[in-house]
């Protein structure tokens, strides 16, 4: 918080800001006399957390010494403060020596550090609420902008309070080793959120926290079906909470596709409602998987990126959502920016989504259209990175870019080796910031709006080949009756 605002805040509320000078002195004293203290305190405190400016400068000097792998004691800290010209401001070497006598016990240092951080967050909260009040009293305020700022700052403070701070490397190494050991215990080596597609998960190791993923294709390639198939795998098979922003489809259209996918009933029958009795029974049985599923749908037709960020934060905070899907990015808009330049607008949306994924620490998967130039090529219809539509930064911002290509759509039914491509979709991982790029094949069933692993789909078809309408109870008049 800006020090110049402190006196102003004091006058407005008539109280001193939350602080604990005694604990600040005790923590600095512990750092000066006990080398074990640093590995604990550095993961809790940043220099600006100290209320006393002298203490902030002393702690900054301690961090500088640690970064140079130098010992931390009364002499070295005094020398560092002399070097940066702050020794006189803090009261000279005598004050450093005095601090070393303020530590009563090493065992209490972590508790003292957490109290200092708590006081800092309290001061920051006061500063934020005062700033919000000033904006609201201004006749020209925009309530959406004010609430967006409040929510974003509050979310940042919540992450701050959860010890999400820059860390000294030793604890980070321990965490990495622990994660490595945990990963070694999984049969598939997937440490992120599994897509449910085995070959894809082998490349990505699951969708990773903080990653911004683009799923791109031309129309009719099955983009929405692909993300709905992943959504089903993530929620039904793994019980992970999911948020989906559907800008193109209504809630009814999206749910119809999801029901078709799960229940093995063609989308045409779902839309018409003309199901034979045995399919009503199948629908009734299969839909049990969807009831109470942690799926959160937003189908706002014109969604501004600012509103999406606000809603996404709410999903993470209130519903513990672990992954978000957006269908699709070109239908999003920006409030009051780049309205005359769609290229710049999509670039801004792309950068914002990448920042949001990192802020929320979850993967965000966005569907994107491709340029029409794909259709104009005569030799090769497979999409390339430069085919991404309306943006020069989508390719730069995304951690992973996957293209969907269905040769069958272009009347190509066999590959160069003579393999049958009927009902097959090629998933092209063309960018992978932290792994390999590779193409893989999945089964695509348009009638069910479903992508699936080839082996699983073969087993499913074998199962359904043994099922016919006589396998399910009939109504007495053989009419098409809902469950």
Coordinates of C-alpha atoms in Angstrom, one line a residue:
X1 CA 0.0 0.0 0.0
X2 CA 1.2 3.5 -0.8
X3 CA 2.7 5.1 2.4
X4 CA 1.4 8.5 1.4
X5 CA -2.2 7.3 1.8
X6 CA -1.7 6.2 5.4
X7 CA -2.4 9.6 7.1
X8 CA -5.4 10.1 4.9
X9 CA -6.9 6.7 5.9
X10 CA -6.2 7.4 9.5
X11 CA -8.1 10.7 9.3
X12 CA -11.0 9.1 7.5
X13 CA -11.6 6.3 10.0
X14 CA -10.1 7.9 13.1
X15 CA -8.0 4.9 14.0
X16 CA -4.5 3.6 13.4
X17 CA -4.1 1.1 10.7
X18 CA -3.7 -2.5 11.7
X19 CA -0.1 -3.2 12.5
X20 CA 2.2 -5.2 14.8
X21 CA 5.6 -3.4 15.2
X22 CA 6.6 -5.8 18.0
X23 CA 6.1 -8.9 15.9
X24 CA 8.0 -7.2 13.0
X25 CA 10.9 -6.6 15.3
X26 CA 10.8 -10.1 16.7
X27 CA 10.8 -11.7 13.2
X28 CA 13.7 -9.5 12.0
X29 CA 15.6 -10.4 15.2
X30 CA 15.1 -14.1 14.6
X31 CA 16.4 -13.7 11.0
X32 CA 19.6 -12.0 12.4
X33 CA 20.5 -14.7 14.9
X34 CA 19.1 -18.0 13.6
X35 CA 19.8 -19.2 10.0
X36 CA 17.0 -21.7 10.2
X37 CA 14.4 -18.9 10.2
X38 CA 14.9 -17.7 6.7
X39 CA 13.5 -20.7 4.9
X40 CA 10.3 -20.3 6.9
X41 CA 9.9 -16.5 6.7
X42 CA 10.8 -16.1 3.0
X43 CA 7.7 -18.1 2.0
X44 CA 5.3 -15.9 4.1
X45 CA 6.6 -12.3 3.9
X46 CA 7.4 -9.8 1.3
X47 CA 9.1 -6.5 2.1
X48 CA 5.9 -4.4 1.7
X49 CA 4.1 -6.4 4.4
X50 CA 6.1 -4.5 7.1
X51 CA 4.3 -1.5 8.4
X52 CA 7.4 0.2 9.6
X53 CA 9.4 1.6 6.7
X54 CA 12.7 0.8 8.5
X55 CA 11.7 -2.8 8.9
X56 CA 10.8 -3.0 5.2
X57 CA 14.3 -1.8 4.2
X58 CA 16.0 -4.2 6.6
X59 CA 14.0 -7.2 5.3
X60 CA 14.8 -6.2 1.7
X61 CA 18.5 -6.2 2.6
X62 CA 18.1 -9.7 4.1
X63 CA 16.4 -10.9 0.9
X64 CA 19.2 -9.4 -1.2
X65 CA 21.9 -11.2 0.9
X66 CA 20.0 -14.5 0.6
X67 CA 19.8 -14.1 -3.2
X68 CA 23.6 -13.8 -3.3
X69 CA 23.9 -16.8 -1.0
X70 CA 25.6 -14.7 1.7
X71 CA 25.2 -15.2 5.4
X72 CA 22.6 -13.2 7.3
X73 CA 23.7 -11.6 10.5
X74 CA 24.1 -8.2 12.2
X75 CA 27.3 -7.4 10.3
X76 CA 26.3 -8.5 6.8
X77 CA 22.9 -6.8 7.1
X78 CA 24.5 -3.5 8.3
X79 CA 27.0 -3.7 5.4
X80 CA 24.2 -4.3 2.9
X81 CA 22.2 -1.3 4.2
X82 CA 25.4 0.9 4.0
X83 CA 25.9 -0.2 0.4
X84 CA 22.4 0.7 -0.7
X85 CA 22.4 4.0 1.3
X86 CA 19.7 3.1 3.8
X87 CA 21.8 2.6 7.0
X88 CA 21.2 6.1 8.4
X89 CA 17.5 6.0 7.7
X90 CA 17.0 2.9 9.7
X91 CA 19.0 4.2 12.7
X92 CA 22.4 2.8 12.0
X93 CA 24.1 -0.4 13.0
X94 CA 23.0 0.2 16.6
X95 CA 19.3 -0.4 15.6
X96 CA 20.2 -3.7 13.8
X97 CA 22.0 -4.9 17.0
X98 CA 19.0 -3.8 19.0
X99 CA 16.6 -5.9 16.8
X100 CA 18.6 -9.1 17.5
X101 CA 17.7 -8.9 21.1
X102 CA 13.9 -8.7 20.3
X103 CA 13.6 -12.4 19.4
X104 CA 12.2 -14.4 22.3
X105 CA 12.0 -17.8 20.6
X106 CA 12.7 -19.3 17.2
X107 CA 9.6 -21.5 17.6
X108 CA 7.3 -18.5 17.5
X109 CA 8.7 -16.9 14.3
X110 CA 6.3 -18.5 11.8
X111 CA 3.3 -17.4 13.9
X112 CA 4.7 -13.9 14.1
X113 CA 5.2 -13.8 10.4
X114 CA 1.7 -14.8 9.7
X115 CA 0.3 -12.1 12.0
X116 CA 2.4 -9.5 10.1
X117 CA 0.9 -10.7 6.8
X118 CA -2.6 -10.7 8.2
X119 CA -2.1 -7.1 9.3
X120 CA -0.8 -6.1 5.9
X121 CA -3.9 -7.7 4.2
X122 CA -6.1 -5.8 6.6
X123 CA -4.5 -2.5 5.7
X124 CA -4.8 -3.4 2.0
X125 CA -8.5 -4.2 2.5
X126 CA -9.0 -0.8 4.1
X127 CA -7.2 0.9 1.2
X128 CA -9.3 -1.0 -1.3
X129 CA -12.7 -0.2 0.3
X130 CA -11.7 3.5 0.7
X131 CA -10.8 3.6 -3.0
X132 CA -14.1 2.0 -4.0
X133 CA -16.0 4.5 -1.8
X134 CA -14.3 7.4 -3.6
X135 CA -15.3 6.0 -7.0
X136 CA -18.9 5.4 -6.0
X137 CA -19.3 9.0 -4.7
X138 CA -18.1 10.2 -8.1
X139 CA -21.1 10.9 -10.2
X140 CA -19.3 9.5 -13.3
X141 CA -18.7 6.0 -11.8
X142 CA -19.6 2.9 -13.7
X143 CA -20.9 0.2 -11.3
X144 CA -19.7 -2.7 -13.5
X145 CA -16.2 -1.4 -13.5
X146 CA -16.2 -0.7 -9.8
X147 CA -17.5 -4.2 -9.0
X148 CA -15.0 -5.8 -11.4
X149 CA -12.1 -4.0 -9.6
X150 CA -13.5 -5.0 -6.2
X151 CA -13.8 -8.7 -7.1
X152 CA -10.4 -8.9 -8.8
X153 CA -8.6 -7.2 -5.9
X154 CA -10.5 -9.4 -3.4
X155 CA -9.6 -12.5 -5.3
X156 CA -5.9 -11.5 -5.4
X157 CA -5.9 -10.9 -1.7
X158 CA -7.5 -14.3 -1.1
X159 CA -4.7 -15.9 -3.1
X160 CA -2.2 -13.8 -1.2
X161 CA -3.6 -15.0 2.2
X162 CA -3.2 -18.6 1.0
X163 CA 0.6 -18.2 1.0
X164 CA 0.8 -18.0 -2.8
X165 CA 4.0 -16.0 -2.7
X166 CA 7.4 -16.1 -4.4
X167 CA 9.3 -18.9 -2.7
X168 CA 12.9 -19.7 -2.0
X169 CA 14.0 -22.5 -4.2
X170 CA 14.4 -25.2 -1.5
X171 CA 10.7 -25.6 -0.7
X172 CA 9.9 -25.5 -4.4
X173 CA 12.3 -28.4 -5.0
X174 CA 10.8 -30.5 -2.3
X175 CA 7.3 -29.8 -3.7
X176 CA 8.5 -30.9 -7.2
X177 CA 10.0 -34.1 -5.9
X178 CA 6.8 -34.9 -4.0
X179 CA 4.7 -34.3 -7.2
X180 CA 7.1 -36.5 -9.1
X181 CA 6.7 -39.3 -6.7
X182 CA 2.9 -38.9 -6.8
X183 CA 3.0 -38.9 -10.6
X184 CA 5.1 -42.1 -10.6
X185 CA 2.2 -43.9 -8.7
X186 CA -0.3 -43.3 -11.5
X187 CA -0.4 -45.9 -14.2
X188 CA -0.8 -43.3 -17.1
X189 CA 1.5 -40.6 -15.8
X190 CA -1.3 -38.0 -16.0
X191 CA -0.8 -35.2 -13.4
X192 CA -3.3 -32.7 -14.7
X193 CA -7.0 -32.9 -15.5
X194 CA -7.5 -35.9 -17.8
X195 CA -9.3 -35.3 -21.1
X196 CA -10.4 -38.9 -21.2
X197 CA -8.6 -39.4 -24.5
X198 CA -5.7 -41.6 -23.8
X199 CA -3.4 -40.7 -26.7
X200 CA -4.0 -36.9 -26.0
X201 CA -3.3 -37.3 -22.3
X202 CA 0.0 -39.0 -23.1
X203 CA 1.0 -35.8 -24.9
X204 CA -0.3 -33.2 -22.5
X205 CA -0.2 -35.3 -19.2
X206 CA -3.6 -33.9 -18.6
X207 CA -4.7 -30.2 -18.8
X208 CA -2.4 -28.3 -16.6
X209 CA -3.1 -25.6 -14.0
X210 CA -2.7 -22.1 -15.5
X211 CA -2.6 -23.3 -19.1
X212 CA -4.6 -21.5 -21.8
X213 CA -5.6 -24.1 -24.5
X214 CA -7.1 -23.4 -27.9
X215 CA -9.2 -26.0 -29.7
X216 CA -9.6 -24.8 -33.3
X217 CA -11.2 -26.0 -36.5
X218 CA -13.3 -25.1 -39.5
X219 CA -17.2 -25.4 -39.2
X220 CA -18.6 -28.9 -39.1
X221 CA -15.4 -30.4 -37.7
X222 CA -17.1 -31.1 -34.3
X223 CA -15.5 -28.5 -32.1
X224 CA -18.5 -28.3 -29.7
X225 CA -18.8 -32.1 -29.7
X226 CA -15.1 -32.4 -28.8
X227 CA -15.3 -30.2 -25.7
X228 CA -18.6 -31.7 -24.6
X229 CA -17.0 -35.2 -24.9
X230 CA -14.1 -33.9 -22.8
X231 CA -16.5 -32.3 -20.3
X232 CA -18.4 -35.6 -19.9
X233 CA -15.1 -37.5 -19.4
X234 CA -13.9 -35.0 -16.8
X235 CA -17.2 -34.8 -14.8
X236 CA -18.7 -38.2 -15.1
X237 CA -15.6 -40.3 -15.0
X238 CA -13.5 -38.1 -12.6
X239 CA -16.0 -36.1 -10.6
X240 CA -14.2 -32.8 -11.3
X241 CA -16.3 -29.6 -11.3
X242 CA -16.5 -27.8 -14.7
X243 CA -17.7 -24.5 -16.0
X244 CA -18.7 -23.9 -19.6
X245 CA -19.5 -20.6 -21.3
X246 CA -21.6 -21.4 -24.4
X247 CA -21.9 -18.3 -26.5
X248 CA -23.1 -20.1 -29.6
X249 CA -25.6 -22.6 -28.4
X250 CA -28.6 -22.1 -26.1
X251 CA -28.7 -24.1 -22.8
X252 CA -31.3 -26.5 -24.4
X253 CA -29.1 -27.1 -27.5
X254 CA -26.0 -27.7 -25.3
X255 CA -27.9 -30.1 -23.0
X256 CA -29.4 -32.0 -26.0
X257 CA -26.0 -32.7 -27.3
X258 CA -24.7 -33.7 -23.9
X259 CA -27.7 -36.1 -23.5
X260 CA -27.1 -37.6 -26.9
X261 CA -23.5 -38.1 -26.1
X262 CA -24.1 -39.8 -22.8
X263 CA -27.2 -41.8 -23.7
X264 CA -26.2 -43.2 -27.1
X265 CA -29.3 -41.7 -28.7
X266 CA -29.0 -39.7 -31.9
X267 CA -29.3 -36.0 -31.7
X268 CA -32.1 -36.0 -34.3
X269 CA -34.2 -38.2 -32.0
X270 CA -33.4 -36.0 -29.0
X271 CA -34.5 -32.9 -30.9
X272 CA -37.7 -34.5 -32.2
X273 CA -38.6 -36.5 -29.1
X274 CA -39.6 -39.5 -31.3
X275 CA -38.0 -42.2 -29.2
X276 CA -39.1 -45.8 -29.1
X277 CA -39.9 -47.2 -25.7
X278 CA -36.5 -48.9 -25.2
X279 CA -34.7 -45.7 -25.8
X280 CA -36.8 -43.9 -23.3
X281 CA -35.7 -46.6 -20.8
X282 CA -32.1 -46.1 -21.8
X283 CA -32.5 -42.3 -21.4
X284 CA -34.0 -42.7 -18.0
X285 CA -31.1 -45.0 -16.9
X286 CA -28.3 -43.0 -18.4
X287 CA -29.4 -39.6 -17.2
X288 CA -28.8 -40.6 -13.6
X289 CA -25.1 -39.8 -14.4
X290 CA -26.0 -36.2 -15.1
X291 CA -28.2 -35.5 -12.1
X292 CA -26.3 -33.4 -9.5
X293 CA -23.2 -33.4 -11.8
X294 CA -20.9 -30.4 -11.0
X295 CA -21.4 -28.7 -14.4
X296 CA -22.1 -25.0 -14.4
X297 CA -23.4 -23.5 -17.6
X298 CA -23.5 -19.9 -18.8
X299 CA -25.1 -19.3 -22.1
X300 CA -25.1 -15.5 -22.2
X301 CA -25.2 -14.8 -26.0
X302 CA -23.1 -11.6 -26.0
X303 CA -20.5 -12.1 -23.3
X304 CA -17.9 -9.4 -22.5
X305 CA -14.5 -10.6 -21.5
X306 CA -14.8 -8.5 -18.3
X307 CA -18.0 -10.3 -17.3
X308 CA -16.5 -13.7 -18.1
X309 CA -13.6 -13.0 -15.8
X310 CA -16.0 -12.0 -13.0
X311 CA -18.1 -15.1 -13.5
X312 CA -15.1 -17.4 -13.7
X313 CA -13.8 -16.1 -10.4
X314 CA -17.2 -16.8 -8.8
X315 CA -17.2 -20.3 -10.2
X316 CA -13.7 -21.0 -8.7
X317 CA -14.5 -19.4 -5.3
X318 CA -18.1 -20.6 -4.8
X319 CA -18.2 -23.9 -6.7
X320 CA -14.6 -25.1 -6.7
X321 CA -14.5 -25.3 -10.5
X322 CA -11.2 -26.8 -11.7
X323 CA -11.5 -26.2 -15.5
X324 CA -13.4 -23.8 -17.7
X325 CA -14.5 -24.2 -21.4
X326 CA -15.4 -21.3 -23.7
X327 CA -17.3 -21.9 -26.9
X328 CA -16.2 -19.8 -28.7
X329 CA -13.6 -17.0 -28.5
X330 CA -14.6 -15.0 -31.6
X331 CA -18.1 -14.5 -30.2
X332 CA -16.7 -12.6 -27.1
X333 CA -16.6 -8.8 -26.9
X334 CA -14.8 -6.1 -25.0
X335 CA -16.3 -3.2 -23.1
X336 CA -15.3 0.1 -24.7
X337 CA -12.0 -1.0 -26.2
X338 CA -10.9 -1.7 -29.8
X339 CA -14.5 -1.5 -31.0
X340 CA -13.3 -0.4 -34.4
X341 CA -10.6 -3.0 -34.7
X342 CA -11.6 -6.7 -34.3
X343 CA -8.1 -7.9 -34.7
X344 CA -6.9 -5.9 -31.7
X345 CA -10.1 -6.9 -29.7
X346 CA -9.4 -10.6 -30.1
X347 CA -5.8 -10.1 -29.2
X348 CA -6.9 -8.4 -26.0
X349 CA -9.3 -11.2 -25.2
X350 CA -6.6 -13.8 -25.8
X351 CA -4.1 -12.1 -23.5
X352 CA -6.8 -11.6 -20.8
X353 CA -7.8 -15.3 -20.9
X354 CA -4.2 -16.4 -20.5
X355 CA -3.8 -14.0 -17.5
X356 CA -7.1 -15.4 -16.1
X357 CA -5.9 -19.0 -16.3
X358 CA -2.8 -18.1 -14.4
X359 CA -4.7 -16.0 -11.9
X360 CA -7.3 -18.7 -11.1
X361 CA -4.6 -21.5 -11.4
X362 CA -6.9 -23.6 -13.6
X363 CA -6.8 -24.7 -17.3
X364 CA -9.0 -22.6 -19.6
X365 CA -9.9 -24.2 -22.9
X366 CA -11.3 -21.9 -25.6
X367 CA -12.7 -23.0 -28.9
X368 CA -11.6 -20.9 -31.9
X369 CA -12.7 -20.6 -35.6
X370 CA -10.2 -20.8 -38.4
X371 CA -9.8 -18.6 -41.4
X372 CA -11.6 -19.5 -44.6
X373 CA -8.2 -19.8 -46.3
X374 CA -8.2 -23.5 -45.3
X375 CA -11.1 -24.2 -47.7
X376 CA -9.3 -22.4 -50.5
X377 CA -6.3 -24.7 -50.4
X378 CA -6.4 -27.4 -52.9
X379 CA -3.5 -29.6 -51.9
X380 CA -3.8 -29.8 -48.1
X381 CA -6.9 -29.0 -46.0
X382 CA -5.1 -29.7 -42.7
X383 CA -5.1 -26.5 -40.6
X384 CA -1.9 -24.7 -39.7
X385 CA -1.1 -22.3 -36.9
X386 CA -1.4 -19.3 -39.2
X387 CA -5.0 -20.2 -39.9
X388 CA -6.2 -19.0 -36.5
X389 CA -8.8 -16.4 -37.1
X390 CA -8.9 -12.7 -36.2
X391 CA -5.7 -12.7 -34.1
X392 CA -2.0 -12.6 -34.2
X393 CA -1.6 -13.4 -30.5
X394 CA -3.8 -16.5 -30.1
X395 CA -0.8 -18.6 -31.2
X396 CA 1.5 -16.7 -28.9
X397 CA -0.7 -16.7 -25.8
X398 CA -1.9 -20.3 -25.9
X399 CA 0.1 -22.9 -24.1
X400 CA -1.4 -25.7 -26.2
X401 CA -3.2 -25.5 -29.6
X402 CA -5.1 -28.5 -31.0
X403 CA -6.7 -28.6 -34.4
X404 CA -9.6 -30.9 -35.4
X405 CA -9.4 -32.3 -38.9
X406 CA -11.9 -34.8 -40.4
X407 CA -10.7 -36.1 -43.8
X408 CA -14.1 -37.7 -44.4
X409 CA -15.6 -34.2 -44.6
X410 CA -13.4 -33.5 -47.6
X411 CA -14.3 -36.9 -49.1
X412 CA -11.0 -38.4 -48.2
X413 CA -11.8 -42.0 -46.9
X414 CA -8.3 -43.6 -46.7
X415 CA -4.9 -42.3 -45.8
X416 CA -1.7 -42.8 -47.7
X417 CA -1.2 -46.2 -46.1
X418 CA -4.7 -47.4 -47.1
X419 CA -6.1 -47.1 -43.6
X420 CA -9.9 -46.5 -43.4
X421 CA -10.6 -42.9 -42.3
X422 CA -14.4 -43.2 -42.2
X423 CA -15.7 -41.9 -38.8
X424 CA -12.3 -40.8 -37.8
X425 CA -11.1 -37.4 -36.6
X426 CA -7.5 -36.3 -36.5
X427 CA -6.5 -34.3 -33.4
X428 CA -3.4 -32.3 -34.3
X429 CA -1.5 -31.0 -31.3
X430 CA 0.4 -28.3 -33.2
X431 CA 1.7 -26.3 -30.3
X432 CA 2.6 -27.6 -26.8
X433 CA 4.7 -25.2 -24.8
X434 CA 5.8 -27.9 -22.3
X435 CA 5.8 -31.0 -24.4
X436 CA 5.7 -32.7 -27.7
X437 CA 3.6 -32.0 -30.8
X438 CA 1.9 -34.9 -32.4
X439 CA -1.2 -36.0 -34.3
X440 CA -3.6 -38.6 -33.1
X441 CA -6.8 -40.3 -34.2
X442 CA -10.1 -40.4 -32.4
X443 CA -13.5 -41.9 -33.3
X444 CA -16.1 -39.3 -34.2
X445 CA -19.8 -40.1 -34.2
X446 CA -21.7 -37.1 -35.4
X447 CA -25.1 -38.6 -34.7
X448 CA -24.2 -38.8 -31.0
X449 CA -22.1 -35.6 -30.9
X450 CA -19.3 -37.7 -29.5
X451 CA -15.5 -38.1 -29.8
X452 CA -14.1 -41.2 -28.2
X453 CA -11.0 -43.5 -27.9
X454 CA -11.0 -46.0 -30.7
X455 CA -10.8 -49.0 -28.5
X456 CA -13.6 -47.8 -26.1
X457 CA -15.9 -47.0 -29.0
X458 CA -15.3 -50.5 -30.5
X459 CA -16.4 -52.0 -27.2
X460 CA -19.4 -49.7 -27.0
X461 CA -20.6 -50.7 -30.5
X462 CA -20.1 -54.3 -29.7
X463 CA -22.2 -53.9 -26.6
X464 CA -25.0 -52.0 -28.4
X465 CA -25.0 -54.5 -31.2
X466 CA -26.4 -57.0 -28.7
X467 CA -29.1 -54.7 -27.5
X468 CA -32.4 -54.3 -29.4
X469 CA -35.7 -52.9 -28.5
X470 CA -36.9 -56.3 -27.1
X471 CA -34.2 -55.9 -24.3
X472 CA -36.3 -53.2 -22.6
X473 CA -39.8 -53.2 -21.2
X474 CA -42.5 -52.2 -23.6
X475 CA -45.7 -50.3 -22.9
X476 CA -48.9 -52.2 -23.6
X477 CA -49.7 -50.2 -26.8
X478 CA -46.1 -50.1 -28.0
X479 CA -46.3 -46.3 -28.1
X480 CA -43.4 -44.0 -27.8
X481 CA -43.7 -43.0 -24.2
X482 CA -41.5 -40.7 -22.1
X483 CA -39.9 -42.0 -18.9

